[in-house]
Amino acid sequence: MPADLNPIDKAKFVAAKRATEFVETGMKVGLGTGSTAAWMVRCLGERIREEGLRVVGVPTSSRTAELARQVGVPITTLDEAKWLDLTIDGADEFDPNLALIKGGGAALLQEKIVATASDQMIVIADAAKEVAQLGAFPLPVEVIPFGWQTTKALIEETLVSLDVLSRECSLRMNGAKPLMTDESNYIVDLHLKRIGNPRQLALVLNQIPGVVENGLFIDICDIVVIGHGDGRVTVRDINAGSESDDFVEFKPSDNIFADME
């Protein structure tokens, strides 16, 4: 029930709820993946049921697609939608320039494709995701399974000449087997600890044969909505150079929580 939410989950919820206020009838909306994005999809479903909001969503993973169906958010493919008004998604880290690390949920490829096919990207996150410099969270890199060990070795060799604190890399596992993304690829996590030049790193990684995409989102996020455990939200717009604080009323309906009991 709502009263049982811990401060982190409450922060995620209020950020998600505030972000859905940017959605207007007629919009085509990219639906992110992850725990915070899941709150957003539930809140969007509530607006559709209670306000008659008319939107169509483009999910960034099979998990998000299934949740959208459950809560009544109409969905389509990116090929059908062609271009989106808005994408709302979470992040594993974001810095003062709104550069992001994403991919903790192994959906970074579809997330980046959808976000860059949008007029605007809004990131929703709890305050703990804000960092002065990216890199504490492992950077996910999606690689094709063929020759993945060679690709991993090439990544490690490339990191020697880059401004990072550590060069440890590991294949992400799902039990005893490598984790498979929705595109049937693997994820190599880069435990860099500190990324001195995210833009350079993103460009260099994508030049390595076998690398499909990396989890650095540079110059893609326009607004970040930061949730706090007391119900406060901070909205930071990097294009407008503005920041504002307000409170989100914390009275979620039973429908939002129905699939969590």
Short mmCIF file of N, CA, C and O in Angstrom, two decimals, residues 68-198:
data_model
loop_
_atom_site.label_atom_id
_atom_site.label_comp_id
_atom_site.label_asym_id
_atom_site.label_seq_id
_atom_site.Cartn_x
_atom_site.Cartn_y
_atom_site.Cartn_z
N ALA A 68 2.48 -1.62 -20.00
CA ALA A 68 1.59 -0.67 -20.66
C ALA A 68 0.25 -1.33 -21.00
O ALA A 68 -0.82 -0.75 -20.80
N ARG A 69 0.31 -2.55 -21.52
CA ARG A 69 -0.93 -3.27 -21.83
C ARG A 69 -1.76 -3.49 -20.56
O ARG A 69 -2.99 -3.35 -20.57
N GLN A 70 -1.08 -3.84 -19.47
CA GLN A 70 -1.79 -4.13 -18.22
C GLN A 70 -2.52 -2.91 -17.67
O GLN A 70 -3.62 -3.04 -17.13
N VAL A 71 -1.92 -1.72 -17.82
CA VAL A 71 -2.52 -0.52 -17.21
C VAL A 71 -3.30 0.33 -18.21
O VAL A 71 -3.75 1.41 -17.87
N GLY A 72 -3.42 -0.16 -19.44
CA GLY A 72 -4.29 0.50 -20.39
C GLY A 72 -3.67 1.63 -21.19
O GLY A 72 -4.39 2.51 -21.66
N VAL A 73 -2.35 1.62 -21.35
CA VAL A 73 -1.70 2.61 -22.20
C VAL A 73 -1.58 2.04 -23.61
O VAL A 73 -0.88 1.04 -23.80
N PRO A 74 -2.23 2.64 -24.61
CA PRO A 74 -2.12 2.13 -25.98
C PRO A 74 -0.67 2.23 -26.47
O PRO A 74 0.01 3.22 -26.21
N ILE A 75 -0.22 1.21 -27.16
CA ILE A 75 1.16 1.21 -27.63
C ILE A 75 1.23 0.93 -29.13
O ILE A 75 0.32 0.36 -29.72
N THR A 76 2.34 1.36 -29.71
CA THR A 76 2.63 1.10 -31.11
C THR A 76 4.13 0.92 -31.23
O THR A 76 4.87 0.98 -30.24
N THR A 77 4.60 0.70 -32.44
CA THR A 77 6.04 0.57 -32.68
C THR A 77 6.62 1.91 -33.11
O THR A 77 5.89 2.80 -33.57
N LEU A 78 7.92 2.04 -33.00
CA LEU A 78 8.57 3.26 -33.45
C LEU A 78 8.45 3.41 -34.97
O LEU A 78 8.30 4.52 -35.49
N ASP A 79 8.50 2.30 -35.67
CA ASP A 79 8.34 2.37 -37.12
C ASP A 79 6.97 2.92 -37.51
O ASP A 79 6.84 3.65 -38.49
N GLU A 80 5.94 2.57 -36.74
CA GLU A 80 4.60 3.09 -37.00
C GLU A 80 4.51 4.57 -36.61
O GLU A 80 3.96 5.39 -37.33
N ALA A 81 5.05 4.89 -35.44
CA ALA A 81 4.96 6.27 -34.94
C ALA A 81 5.88 7.22 -35.71
O ALA A 81 5.57 8.41 -35.86
N LYS A 82 7.02 6.70 -36.13
CA LYS A 82 8.03 7.45 -36.91
C LYS A 82 8.77 8.51 -36.09
O LYS A 82 9.98 8.56 -36.10
N TRP A 83 8.07 9.38 -35.41
CA TRP A 83 8.73 10.41 -34.58
C TRP A 83 7.86 10.68 -33.37
O TRP A 83 6.64 10.62 -33.46
N LEU A 84 8.49 10.97 -32.23
CA LEU A 84 7.76 11.12 -30.97
C LEU A 84 7.83 12.55 -30.45
O LEU A 84 8.79 13.27 -30.70
N ASP A 85 6.79 12.92 -29.72
CA ASP A 85 6.77 14.24 -29.09
C ASP A 85 7.65 14.27 -27.86
O ASP A 85 8.29 15.29 -27.56
N LEU A 86 7.72 13.14 -27.16
CA LEU A 86 8.33 13.14 -25.83
C LEU A 86 8.71 11.71 -25.46
O LEU A 86 8.01 10.77 -25.79
N THR A 87 9.85 11.57 -24.80
CA THR A 87 10.20 10.30 -24.16
C THR A 87 10.45 10.57 -22.68
O THR A 87 11.12 11.55 -22.32
N ILE A 88 9.90 9.71 -21.83
CA ILE A 88 10.13 9.80 -20.39
C ILE A 88 10.80 8.51 -19.95
O ILE A 88 10.27 7.42 -20.19
N ASP A 89 11.94 8.63 -19.31
CA ASP A 89 12.71 7.44 -18.94
C ASP A 89 13.50 7.74 -17.68
O ASP A 89 13.68 8.90 -17.30
N GLY A 90 13.99 6.71 -17.05
CA GLY A 90 14.83 6.86 -15.88
C GLY A 90 16.30 6.95 -16.26
O GLY A 90 16.66 6.99 -17.44
N ALA A 91 17.16 6.99 -15.25
CA ALA A 91 18.61 7.01 -15.48
C ALA A 91 19.30 6.39 -14.28
O ALA A 91 18.78 6.44 -13.16
N ASP A 92 20.45 5.80 -14.52
CA ASP A 92 21.24 5.23 -13.43
C ASP A 92 22.12 6.29 -12.79
O ASP A 92 22.41 6.22 -11.60
N GLU A 93 22.54 7.27 -13.59
CA GLU A 93 23.26 8.44 -13.10
C GLU A 93 22.99 9.61 -14.04
O GLU A 93 22.76 9.41 -15.23
N PHE A 94 23.04 10.82 -13.50
CA PHE A 94 23.05 12.01 -14.36
C PHE A 94 23.94 13.06 -13.71
O PHE A 94 24.03 13.16 -12.49
N ASP A 95 24.62 13.85 -14.56
CA ASP A 95 25.56 14.85 -14.06
C ASP A 95 24.99 16.26 -14.26
O ASP A 95 23.87 16.42 -14.75
N PRO A 96 25.72 17.30 -13.88
CA PRO A 96 25.18 18.67 -14.00
C PRO A 96 24.83 19.09 -15.42
O PRO A 96 24.02 19.99 -15.62
N ASN A 97 25.44 18.45 -16.43
CA ASN A 97 25.13 18.76 -17.83
C ASN A 97 24.01 17.89 -18.37
O ASN A 97 23.71 17.93 -19.57
N LEU A 98 23.39 17.09 -17.51
CA LEU A 98 22.35 16.13 -17.86
C LEU A 98 22.85 15.06 -18.83
O LEU A 98 22.07 14.51 -19.63
N ALA A 99 24.15 14.77 -18.76
CA ALA A 99 24.67 13.56 -19.39
C ALA A 99 24.28 12.39 -18.50
O ALA A 99 24.27 12.52 -17.26
N LEU A 100 23.96 11.27 -19.12
CA LEU A 100 23.40 10.15 -18.37
C LEU A 100 24.22 8.88 -18.55
O LEU A 100 24.88 8.69 -19.58
N ILE A 101 24.14 8.01 -17.54
CA ILE A 101 24.44 6.60 -17.72
C ILE A 101 23.12 5.86 -17.61
O ILE A 101 22.38 6.02 -16.65
N LYS A 102 22.82 5.05 -18.65
CA LYS A 102 21.63 4.22 -18.66
C LYS A 102 22.01 2.81 -19.08
O LYS A 102 23.07 2.58 -19.63
N GLY A 103 21.11 1.88 -18.81
CA GLY A 103 21.33 0.50 -19.21
C GLY A 103 21.37 -0.48 -18.07
O GLY A 103 21.62 -1.67 -18.29
N GLY A 104 21.11 -0.01 -16.85
CA GLY A 104 21.05 -0.94 -15.72
C GLY A 104 19.98 -1.99 -15.90
O GLY A 104 20.09 -3.11 -15.38
N GLY A 105 18.95 -1.64 -16.67
CA GLY A 105 17.88 -2.59 -16.97
C GLY A 105 18.08 -3.32 -18.28
O GLY A 105 17.17 -4.02 -18.74
N ALA A 106 19.25 -3.17 -18.89
CA ALA A 106 19.64 -3.89 -20.11
C ALA A 106 18.80 -3.51 -21.32
O ALA A 106 18.67 -4.30 -22.25
N ALA A 107 18.24 -2.29 -21.33
CA ALA A 107 17.42 -1.86 -22.46
C ALA A 107 18.01 -0.63 -23.14
O ALA A 107 17.30 0.10 -23.83
N LEU A 108 19.30 -0.40 -22.98
CA LEU A 108 19.90 0.86 -23.42
C LEU A 108 19.78 1.09 -24.93
O LEU A 108 19.63 2.23 -25.37
N LEU A 109 19.85 0.04 -25.74
CA LEU A 109 19.80 0.22 -27.18
C LEU A 109 18.46 0.78 -27.63
O LEU A 109 18.39 1.80 -28.31
N GLN A 110 17.38 0.11 -27.23
CA GLN A 110 16.06 0.61 -27.61
C GLN A 110 15.77 1.95 -26.94
O GLN A 110 15.15 2.83 -27.55
N GLU A 111 16.24 2.14 -25.71
CA GLU A 111 16.03 3.41 -25.01
C GLU A 111 16.69 4.56 -25.77
O GLU A 111 16.11 5.64 -25.91
N LYS A 112 17.92 4.35 -26.26
CA LYS A 112 18.61 5.43 -26.95
C LYS A 112 17.98 5.70 -28.31
O LYS A 112 17.85 6.87 -28.72
N ILE A 113 17.56 4.66 -29.01
CA ILE A 113 16.90 4.85 -30.31
C ILE A 113 15.61 5.66 -30.13
O ILE A 113 15.36 6.62 -30.87
N VAL A 114 14.82 5.29 -29.14
CA VAL A 114 13.54 5.98 -28.91
C VAL A 114 13.77 7.41 -28.45
O VAL A 114 13.12 8.35 -28.93
N ALA A 115 14.72 7.61 -27.53
CA ALA A 115 14.96 8.95 -27.00
C ALA A 115 15.44 9.91 -28.09
O ALA A 115 15.04 11.08 -28.12
N THR A 116 16.28 9.43 -28.99
CA THR A 116 16.80 10.31 -30.03
C THR A 116 15.80 10.52 -31.16
O THR A 116 16.01 11.40 -32.01
N ALA A 117 14.72 9.75 -31.16
CA ALA A 117 13.65 9.94 -32.14
C ALA A 117 12.52 10.77 -31.54
O ALA A 117 11.38 10.69 -31.99
N SER A 118 12.83 11.59 -30.54
CA SER A 118 11.84 12.39 -29.82
C SER A 118 12.21 13.86 -29.84
O SER A 118 13.40 14.21 -29.82
N ASP A 119 11.20 14.70 -29.84
CA ASP A 119 11.45 16.14 -29.74
C ASP A 119 12.08 16.51 -28.41
O ASP A 119 12.84 17.47 -28.31
N GLN A 120 11.75 15.73 -27.37
CA GLN A 120 12.22 16.06 -26.02
C GLN A 120 12.36 14.79 -25.21
O GLN A 120 11.58 13.85 -25.36
N MET A 121 13.39 14.75 -24.36
CA MET A 121 13.54 13.64 -23.42
C MET A 121 13.51 14.18 -21.99
O MET A 121 14.25 15.10 -21.65
N ILE A 122 12.65 13.58 -21.19
CA ILE A 122 12.57 13.91 -19.77
C ILE A 122 13.06 12.70 -18.98
O ILE A 122 12.60 11.57 -19.20
N VAL A 123 14.00 12.93 -18.09
CA VAL A 123 14.51 11.88 -17.21
C VAL A 123 13.88 12.03 -15.84
O VAL A 123 13.76 13.13 -15.30
N ILE A 124 13.44 10.90 -15.29
CA ILE A 124 12.87 10.88 -13.94
C ILE A 124 13.79 10.05 -13.05
O ILE A 124 14.23 8.98 -13.44
N ALA A 125 14.09 10.59 -11.87
CA ALA A 125 15.05 9.91 -11.01
C ALA A 125 14.89 10.37 -9.57
O ALA A 125 14.39 11.47 -9.31
N ASP A 126 15.31 9.52 -8.64
CA ASP A 126 15.41 9.96 -7.25
C ASP A 126 16.72 10.72 -7.09
O ASP A 126 17.62 10.63 -7.94
N ALA A 127 16.82 11.48 -6.02
CA ALA A 127 17.95 12.39 -5.84
C ALA A 127 19.30 11.67 -5.77
O ALA A 127 20.34 12.26 -6.10
N ALA A 128 19.30 10.39 -5.41
CA ALA A 128 20.56 9.65 -5.29
C ALA A 128 21.23 9.43 -6.63
O ALA A 128 22.42 9.10 -6.69
N LYS A 129 20.50 9.61 -7.73
CA LYS A 129 21.07 9.38 -9.06
C LYS A 129 21.88 10.58 -9.56
O LYS A 129 22.58 10.47 -10.57
N GLU A 130 21.79 11.70 -8.87
CA GLU A 130 22.55 12.88 -9.27
C GLU A 130 23.99 12.79 -8.78
O GLU A 130 24.24 12.55 -7.60
N VAL A 131 24.95 12.98 -9.68
CA VAL A 131 26.37 12.88 -9.34
C VAL A 131 27.12 14.07 -9.93
O VAL A 131 26.69 14.68 -10.90
N ALA A 132 28.25 14.40 -9.32
CA ALA A 132 29.08 15.48 -9.85
C ALA A 132 29.81 15.03 -11.11
O ALA A 132 30.07 15.83 -12.01
N GLN A 133 30.13 13.73 -11.18
CA GLN A 133 30.85 13.18 -12.33
C GLN A 133 30.40 11.75 -12.54
O GLN A 133 30.28 10.97 -11.58
N LEU A 134 30.13 11.38 -13.78
CA LEU A 134 29.66 10.04 -14.09
C LEU A 134 30.74 8.99 -13.85
O LEU A 134 31.93 9.28 -13.91
N GLY A 135 30.30 7.76 -13.58
CA GLY A 135 31.24 6.65 -13.54
C GLY A 135 31.15 5.73 -12.35
O GLY A 135 31.65 4.60 -12.42
N ALA A 136 30.54 6.15 -11.25
CA ALA A 136 30.41 5.25 -10.11
C ALA A 136 29.53 4.06 -10.47
O ALA A 136 29.81 2.92 -10.08
N PHE A 137 28.46 4.32 -11.25
CA PHE A 137 27.61 3.24 -11.73
C PHE A 137 28.30 2.60 -12.93
O PHE A 137 28.79 3.30 -13.81
N PRO A 138 28.37 1.27 -12.98
CA PRO A 138 29.03 0.63 -14.13
C PRO A 138 28.37 1.01 -15.45
O PRO A 138 27.15 1.04 -15.56
N LEU A 139 29.19 1.32 -16.44
CA LEU A 139 28.69 1.73 -17.75
C LEU A 139 28.38 0.50 -18.59
O LEU A 139 29.28 -0.27 -18.93
N PRO A 140 27.10 0.31 -18.97
CA PRO A 140 26.76 -0.85 -19.79
C PRO A 140 27.12 -0.60 -21.26
O PRO A 140 26.92 0.49 -21.80
N VAL A 141 27.65 -1.63 -21.89
CA VAL A 141 27.93 -1.60 -23.33
C VAL A 141 27.29 -2.84 -23.94
O VAL A 141 27.59 -3.97 -23.51
N GLU A 142 26.42 -2.65 -24.92
CA GLU A 142 25.77 -3.78 -25.57
C GLU A 142 26.66 -4.27 -26.71
O GLU A 142 27.10 -3.48 -27.55
N VAL A 143 26.93 -5.58 -26.71
CA VAL A 143 27.81 -6.18 -27.72
C VAL A 143 27.12 -7.38 -28.33
O VAL A 143 26.29 -8.03 -27.71
N ILE A 144 27.49 -7.71 -29.58
CA ILE A 144 26.91 -8.90 -30.19
C ILE A 144 27.59 -10.13 -29.59
O ILE A 144 28.75 -10.08 -29.18
N PRO A 145 26.87 -11.25 -29.50
CA PRO A 145 27.46 -12.45 -28.88
C PRO A 145 28.68 -12.99 -29.62
O PRO A 145 29.61 -13.49 -28.99
N PHE A 146 28.67 -12.90 -30.97
CA PHE A 146 29.80 -13.43 -31.73
C PHE A 146 31.09 -12.69 -31.34
O PHE A 146 31.19 -11.48 -31.45
N GLY A 147 32.07 -13.46 -30.89
CA GLY A 147 33.37 -12.89 -30.55
C GLY A 147 33.34 -11.91 -29.40
O GLY A 147 34.20 -11.03 -29.32
N TRP A 148 32.40 -12.09 -28.47
CA TRP A 148 32.25 -11.09 -27.40
C TRP A 148 33.51 -10.96 -26.55
O TRP A 148 33.81 -9.86 -26.05
N GLN A 149 34.25 -12.06 -26.38
CA GLN A 149 35.47 -11.97 -25.56
C GLN A 149 36.53 -11.11 -26.24
O GLN A 149 37.26 -10.36 -25.59
N THR A 150 36.59 -11.19 -27.57
CA THR A 150 37.50 -10.32 -28.32
C THR A 150 37.05 -8.86 -28.21
O THR A 150 37.87 -7.96 -28.02
N THR A 151 35.74 -8.64 -28.31
CA THR A 151 35.21 -7.28 -28.17
C THR A 151 35.53 -6.73 -26.79
O THR A 151 35.95 -5.57 -26.66
N LYS A 152 35.36 -7.54 -25.78
CA LYS A 152 35.67 -7.12 -24.41
C LYS A 152 37.14 -6.77 -24.27
O LYS A 152 37.51 -5.76 -23.64
N ALA A 153 38.02 -7.58 -24.87
CA ALA A 153 39.46 -7.30 -24.82
C ALA A 153 39.79 -5.99 -25.54
O ALA A 153 40.64 -5.21 -25.07
N LEU A 154 39.12 -5.74 -26.65
CA LEU A 154 39.34 -4.48 -27.38
C LEU A 154 38.87 -3.28 -26.56
O LEU A 154 39.52 -2.22 -26.57
N ILE A 155 37.77 -3.44 -25.85
CA ILE A 155 37.28 -2.37 -24.98
C ILE A 155 38.32 -2.07 -23.90
O ILE A 155 38.68 -0.91 -23.66
N GLU A 156 38.82 -3.12 -23.26
CA GLU A 156 39.81 -2.94 -22.19
C GLU A 156 41.08 -2.28 -22.71
O GLU A 156 41.66 -1.42 -22.05
N GLU A 157 41.49 -2.66 -23.91
CA GLU A 157 42.69 -2.06 -24.51
C GLU A 157 42.45 -0.58 -24.82
O GLU A 157 43.33 0.26 -24.61
N THR A 158 41.27 -0.27 -25.31
CA THR A 158 40.94 1.11 -25.64
C THR A 158 40.90 1.99 -24.41
O THR A 158 41.30 3.17 -24.46
N LEU A 159 40.44 1.46 -23.30
CA LEU A 159 40.30 2.24 -22.07
C LEU A 159 41.65 2.72 -21.53
O LEU A 159 41.69 3.69 -20.77
N VAL A 160 42.74 2.06 -21.92
CA VAL A 160 44.07 2.43 -21.42
C VAL A 160 44.38 3.89 -21.74
O VAL A 160 45.01 4.60 -20.94
N SER A 161 43.95 4.36 -22.90
CA SER A 161 44.30 5.72 -23.34
C SER A 161 43.23 6.76 -22.98
O SER A 161 43.35 7.92 -23.39
N LEU A 162 42.20 6.36 -22.22
CA LEU A 162 41.10 7.27 -21.91
C LEU A 162 41.12 7.69 -20.44
O LEU A 162 41.74 7.03 -19.59
N ASP A 163 40.43 8.78 -20.15
CA ASP A 163 40.43 9.37 -18.81
C ASP A 163 39.39 8.68 -17.93
O ASP A 163 38.30 9.19 -17.70
N VAL A 164 39.74 7.48 -17.45
CA VAL A 164 38.89 6.74 -16.53
C VAL A 164 39.75 6.25 -15.37
O VAL A 164 40.97 6.11 -15.50
N LEU A 165 39.11 5.98 -14.25
CA LEU A 165 39.87 5.61 -13.05
C LEU A 165 40.17 4.12 -12.99
O LEU A 165 41.19 3.70 -12.44
N SER A 166 39.29 3.30 -13.56
CA SER A 166 39.46 1.86 -13.54
C SER A 166 39.12 1.30 -14.92
O SER A 166 38.38 1.93 -15.68
N ARG A 167 39.64 0.11 -15.24
CA ARG A 167 39.37 -0.48 -16.55
C ARG A 167 38.78 -1.88 -16.42
O ARG A 167 38.80 -2.66 -17.37
N GLU A 168 38.21 -2.18 -15.27
CA GLU A 168 37.62 -3.52 -15.07
C GLU A 168 36.33 -3.66 -15.88
O GLU A 168 35.47 -2.78 -15.86
N CYS A 169 36.20 -4.76 -16.58
CA CYS A 169 35.01 -5.03 -17.39
C CYS A 169 34.49 -6.43 -17.05
O CYS A 169 35.28 -7.34 -16.80
N SER A 170 33.18 -6.61 -17.09
CA SER A 170 32.60 -7.91 -16.78
C SER A 170 31.37 -8.16 -17.65
O SER A 170 30.63 -7.23 -17.97
N LEU A 171 31.17 -9.41 -18.03
CA LEU A 171 29.98 -9.80 -18.78
C LEU A 171 28.82 -9.91 -17.81
O LEU A 171 28.93 -10.58 -16.77
N ARG A 172 27.70 -9.27 -18.11
CA ARG A 172 26.54 -9.35 -17.22
C ARG A 172 25.87 -10.71 -17.37
O ARG A 172 25.62 -11.17 -18.48
N MET A 173 25.60 -11.32 -16.26
CA MET A 173 25.05 -12.67 -16.25
C MET A 173 23.60 -12.68 -15.79
O MET A 173 23.15 -11.80 -15.08
N ASN A 174 22.90 -13.71 -16.22
CA ASN A 174 21.55 -14.00 -15.74
C ASN A 174 21.58 -15.42 -15.21
O ASN A 174 21.33 -16.38 -15.94
N GLY A 175 21.93 -15.55 -13.94
CA GLY A 175 22.18 -16.88 -13.38
C GLY A 175 23.49 -17.42 -13.93
O GLY A 175 24.53 -16.76 -13.89
N ALA A 176 23.42 -18.62 -14.51
CA ALA A 176 24.64 -19.25 -15.03
C ALA A 176 24.91 -18.90 -16.48
O ALA A 176 25.94 -19.29 -17.04
N LYS A 177 23.99 -18.15 -17.12
CA LYS A 177 24.13 -17.80 -18.53
C LYS A 177 24.28 -16.30 -18.72
O LYS A 177 23.81 -15.53 -17.89
N PRO A 178 24.88 -15.89 -19.82
CA PRO A 178 24.95 -14.45 -20.10
C PRO A 178 23.55 -13.86 -20.24
O PRO A 178 22.66 -14.48 -20.83
N LEU A 179 23.35 -12.67 -19.70
CA LEU A 179 22.08 -11.98 -19.87
C LEU A 179 21.90 -11.63 -21.35
O LEU A 179 22.83 -11.16 -22.00
N MET A 180 20.69 -11.85 -21.85
CA MET A 180 20.37 -11.52 -23.24
C MET A 180 19.44 -10.32 -23.27
O MET A 180 18.43 -10.29 -22.57
N THR A 181 19.76 -9.34 -24.10
CA THR A 181 18.88 -8.18 -24.25
C THR A 181 17.71 -8.54 -25.16
O THR A 181 17.66 -9.63 -25.75
N ASP A 182 16.77 -7.61 -25.30
CA ASP A 182 15.64 -7.83 -26.20
C ASP A 182 16.09 -8.02 -27.64
O ASP A 182 15.37 -8.60 -28.45
N GLU A 183 17.28 -7.51 -27.97
CA GLU A 183 17.82 -7.65 -29.32
C GLU A 183 18.78 -8.84 -29.41
O GLU A 183 19.54 -8.96 -30.38
N SER A 184 18.74 -9.72 -28.39
CA SER A 184 19.56 -10.94 -28.36
C SER A 184 21.06 -10.66 -28.36
O SER A 184 21.86 -11.40 -28.95
N ASN A 185 21.43 -9.58 -27.69
CA ASN A 185 22.84 -9.24 -27.51
C ASN A 185 23.25 -9.43 -26.06
O ASN A 185 22.43 -9.72 -25.19
N TYR A 186 24.56 -9.27 -25.79
CA TYR A 186 25.11 -9.34 -24.44
C TYR A 186 25.35 -7.93 -23.93
O TYR A 186 25.40 -6.96 -24.69
N ILE A 187 25.55 -7.83 -22.60
CA ILE A 187 25.94 -6.57 -21.96
C ILE A 187 27.29 -6.77 -21.26
O ILE A 187 27.46 -7.69 -20.46
N VAL A 188 28.24 -5.91 -21.60
CA VAL A 188 29.51 -5.85 -20.87
C VAL A 188 29.46 -4.60 -20.01
O VAL A 188 29.24 -3.49 -20.52
N ASP A 189 29.63 -4.76 -18.70
CA ASP A 189 29.61 -3.63 -17.77
C ASP A 189 31.03 -3.15 -17.51
O ASP A 189 31.91 -3.93 -17.15
N LEU A 190 31.22 -1.83 -17.69
CA LEU A 190 32.53 -1.21 -17.49
C LEU A 190 32.55 -0.53 -16.12
O LEU A 190 31.83 0.43 -15.90
N HIS A 191 33.37 -1.07 -15.22
CA HIS A 191 33.46 -0.55 -13.85
C HIS A 191 34.55 0.52 -13.81
O HIS A 191 35.68 0.28 -13.33
N LEU A 192 34.22 1.71 -14.28
CA LEU A 192 35.22 2.75 -14.52
C LEU A 192 35.47 3.64 -13.32
O LEU A 192 36.49 4.31 -13.24
N LYS A 193 34.51 3.72 -12.41
CA LYS A 193 34.57 4.52 -11.18
C LYS A 193 34.52 6.03 -11.44
O LYS A 193 33.87 6.76 -10.71
N ARG A 194 35.19 6.49 -12.47
CA ARG A 194 35.14 7.90 -12.84
C ARG A 194 35.35 8.03 -14.34
O ARG A 194 36.25 7.41 -14.90
N ILE A 195 34.49 8.84 -14.99
CA ILE A 195 34.62 9.09 -16.43
C ILE A 195 34.96 10.56 -16.61
O ILE A 195 34.13 11.44 -16.36
N GLY A 196 36.18 10.82 -17.04
CA GLY A 196 36.64 12.20 -17.16
C GLY A 196 36.05 12.93 -18.35
O GLY A 196 35.78 14.13 -18.29
N ASN A 197 35.83 12.20 -19.46
CA ASN A 197 35.33 12.82 -20.69
C ASN A 197 34.26 11.90 -21.30
O ASN A 197 34.56 11.09 -22.18
N PRO A 198 33.01 12.01 -20.83
CA PRO A 198 31.95 11.11 -21.31
C PRO A 198 31.75 11.17 -22.82
O PRO A 198 31.51 10.13 -23.46
#
